[in-house]
């Protein structure tokens, strides 16, 4: 009976170890996905601001059907989720936004998402 009980204890410890490992892995994956979703939501807000600028006449402070001159508003460059920049200067027909999370999540990389904004649409590319 002693060997059987010892075997059951070892088996129980192995199962608990596997459960803890899987729980940690699932928690980490969920945290990364949540951070990525927050960055995408912030980029969507910036994309709508850029499109509003594009559609607003120059006389009213807009781009008059151009993204040239649009910049990420000062108050929206950095927030609790991360940092938001323009990849290069905005062109007449598109602006490319980069959102970088403020936490290192995997392989010494932060969550990073690229969003290309055109006059009435956008595309999202997950970098990290």
GROMACS .gro file of C-alpha atoms in nm:
model
  128
    1UNK     CA    1   0.000   0.000   0.000
    2UNK     CA    2   0.285   0.243   0.065
    3UNK     CA    3   0.410   0.235  -0.293
    4UNK     CA    4   0.061   0.286  -0.431
    5UNK     CA    5   0.003   0.591  -0.211
    6UNK     CA    6   0.343   0.732  -0.304
    7UNK     CA    7   0.265   0.682  -0.673
    8UNK     CA    8  -0.069   0.862  -0.633
    9UNK     CA    9   0.100   1.154  -0.455
   10UNK     CA   10   0.361   1.187  -0.731
   11UNK     CA   11   0.090   1.164  -0.998
   12UNK     CA   12  -0.111   1.432  -0.813
   13UNK     CA   13   0.192   1.662  -0.796
   14UNK     CA   14   0.256   1.618  -1.168
   15UNK     CA   15  -0.107   1.702  -1.249
   16UNK     CA   16  -0.096   2.012  -1.027
   17UNK     CA   17   0.230   2.124  -1.191
   18UNK     CA   18   0.084   2.083  -1.540
   19UNK     CA   19  -0.231   2.272  -1.438
   20UNK     CA   20  -0.028   2.562  -1.296
   21UNK     CA   21   0.186   2.578  -1.612
   22UNK     CA   22  -0.119   2.578  -1.841
   23UNK     CA   23  -0.295   2.838  -1.627
   24UNK     CA   24   0.006   3.068  -1.644
   25UNK     CA   25   0.035   3.025  -2.021
   26UNK     CA   26  -0.336   3.100  -2.072
   27UNK     CA   27  -0.318   3.406  -1.848
   28UNK     CA   28  -0.017   3.542  -2.039
   29UNK     CA   29  -0.185   3.483  -2.376
   30UNK     CA   30  -0.500   3.657  -2.254
   31UNK     CA   31  -0.302   3.955  -2.123
   32UNK     CA   32  -0.123   3.995  -2.459
   33UNK     CA   33  -0.451   3.977  -2.650
   34UNK     CA   34  -0.615   4.232  -2.418
   35UNK     CA   35  -0.322   4.474  -2.461
   36UNK     CA   36  -0.335   4.429  -2.840
   37UNK     CA   37  -0.711   4.498  -2.843
   38UNK     CA   38  -0.660   4.815  -2.637
   39UNK     CA   39  -0.392   4.938  -2.881
   40UNK     CA   40  -0.622   4.865  -3.178
   41UNK     CA   41  -0.908   5.056  -3.014
   42UNK     CA   42  -0.682   5.356  -2.956
   43UNK     CA   43  -0.562   5.339  -3.318
   44UNK     CA   44  -0.924   5.329  -3.438
   45UNK     CA   45  -0.990   5.650  -3.246
   46UNK     CA   46  -0.684   5.812  -3.407
   47UNK     CA   47  -0.791   5.684  -3.750
   48UNK     CA   48  -1.130   5.852  -3.711
   49UNK     CA   49  -0.953   6.175  -3.610
   50UNK     CA   50  -0.731   6.154  -3.920
   51UNK     CA   51  -1.031   6.088  -4.146
   52UNK     CA   52  -1.215   6.382  -3.992
   53UNK     CA   53  -0.912   6.601  -4.068
   54UNK     CA   54  -0.905   6.464  -4.424
   55UNK     CA   55  -1.272   6.553  -4.486
   56UNK     CA   56  -1.268   6.895  -4.317
   57UNK     CA   57  -1.210   7.195  -4.549
   58UNK     CA   58  -0.882   7.381  -4.508
   59UNK     CA   59  -1.069   7.696  -4.410
   60UNK     CA   60  -1.201   7.508  -4.106
   61UNK     CA   61  -0.861   7.368  -4.002
   62UNK     CA   62  -0.872   7.043  -4.196
   63UNK     CA   63  -0.673   6.887  -4.474
   64UNK     CA   64  -0.923   6.951  -4.755
   65UNK     CA   65  -0.907   6.590  -4.891
   66UNK     CA   66  -0.547   6.534  -4.783
   67UNK     CA   67  -0.377   6.387  -4.477
   68UNK     CA   68  -0.077   6.620  -4.519
   69UNK     CA   69  -0.033   6.824  -4.202
   70UNK     CA   70  -0.220   6.585  -3.973
   71UNK     CA   71  -0.036   6.479  -3.661
   72UNK     CA   72  -0.127   6.264  -3.365
   73UNK     CA   73  -0.284   6.506  -3.113
   74UNK     CA   74  -0.046   6.583  -2.828
   75UNK     CA   75  -0.281   6.445  -2.562
   76UNK     CA   76  -0.320   6.116  -2.749
   77UNK     CA   77   0.047   6.040  -2.823
   78UNK     CA   78   0.092   5.850  -2.496
   79UNK     CA   79  -0.168   5.692  -2.270
   80UNK     CA   80  -0.203   5.400  -2.029
   81UNK     CA   81  -0.191   5.151  -2.318
   82UNK     CA   82   0.119   5.275  -2.497
   83UNK     CA   83   0.266   5.523  -2.744
   84UNK     CA   84   0.119   5.625  -3.080
   85UNK     CA   85   0.315   5.773  -3.368
   86UNK     CA   86   0.300   5.828  -3.744
   87UNK     CA   87   0.536   5.592  -3.930
   88UNK     CA   88   0.646   5.865  -4.171
   89UNK     CA   89   0.494   6.198  -4.260
   90UNK     CA   90   0.133   6.179  -4.370
   91UNK     CA   91   0.080   6.180  -4.746
   92UNK     CA   92  -0.214   6.315  -4.941
   93UNK     CA   93  -0.393   5.981  -4.966
   94UNK     CA   94  -0.289   5.789  -4.653
   95UNK     CA   95  -0.140   5.804  -4.307
   96UNK     CA   96   0.028   5.509  -4.133
   97UNK     CA   97  -0.009   5.492  -3.756
   98UNK     CA   98   0.201   5.277  -3.522
   99UNK     CA   99   0.079   5.181  -3.176
  100UNK     CA  100   0.338   5.036  -2.938
  101UNK     CA  101   0.232   4.892  -2.603
  102UNK     CA  102   0.411   5.001  -2.289
  103UNK     CA  103   0.468   4.648  -2.152
  104UNK     CA  104   0.720   4.391  -2.269
  105UNK     CA  105   0.509   4.084  -2.333
  106UNK     CA  106   0.701   3.827  -2.535
  107UNK     CA  107   1.061   3.778  -2.651
  108UNK     CA  108   1.161   4.125  -2.521
  109UNK     CA  109   0.908   4.285  -2.757
  110UNK     CA  110   0.612   4.505  -2.680
  111UNK     CA  111   0.275   4.468  -2.850
  112UNK     CA  112   0.292   4.666  -3.173
  113UNK     CA  113   0.018   4.731  -3.428
  114UNK     CA  114   0.033   4.918  -3.759
  115UNK     CA  115  -0.277   5.084  -3.903
  116UNK     CA  116  -0.293   5.232  -4.253
  117UNK     CA  117  -0.567   5.493  -4.282
  118UNK     CA  118  -0.716   5.611  -4.613
  119UNK     CA  119  -1.006   5.846  -4.677
  120UNK     CA  120  -1.286   5.608  -4.578
  121UNK     CA  121  -1.120   5.285  -4.464
  122UNK     CA  122  -0.828   5.143  -4.269
  123UNK     CA  123  -0.625   4.824  -4.253
  124UNK     CA  124  -0.467   4.677  -3.943
  125UNK     CA  125  -0.144   4.477  -3.930
  126UNK     CA  126  -0.020   4.313  -3.611
  127UNK     CA  127   0.359   4.347  -3.591
  128UNK     CA  128   0.416   4.194  -3.244
   0.00000   0.00000   0.00000
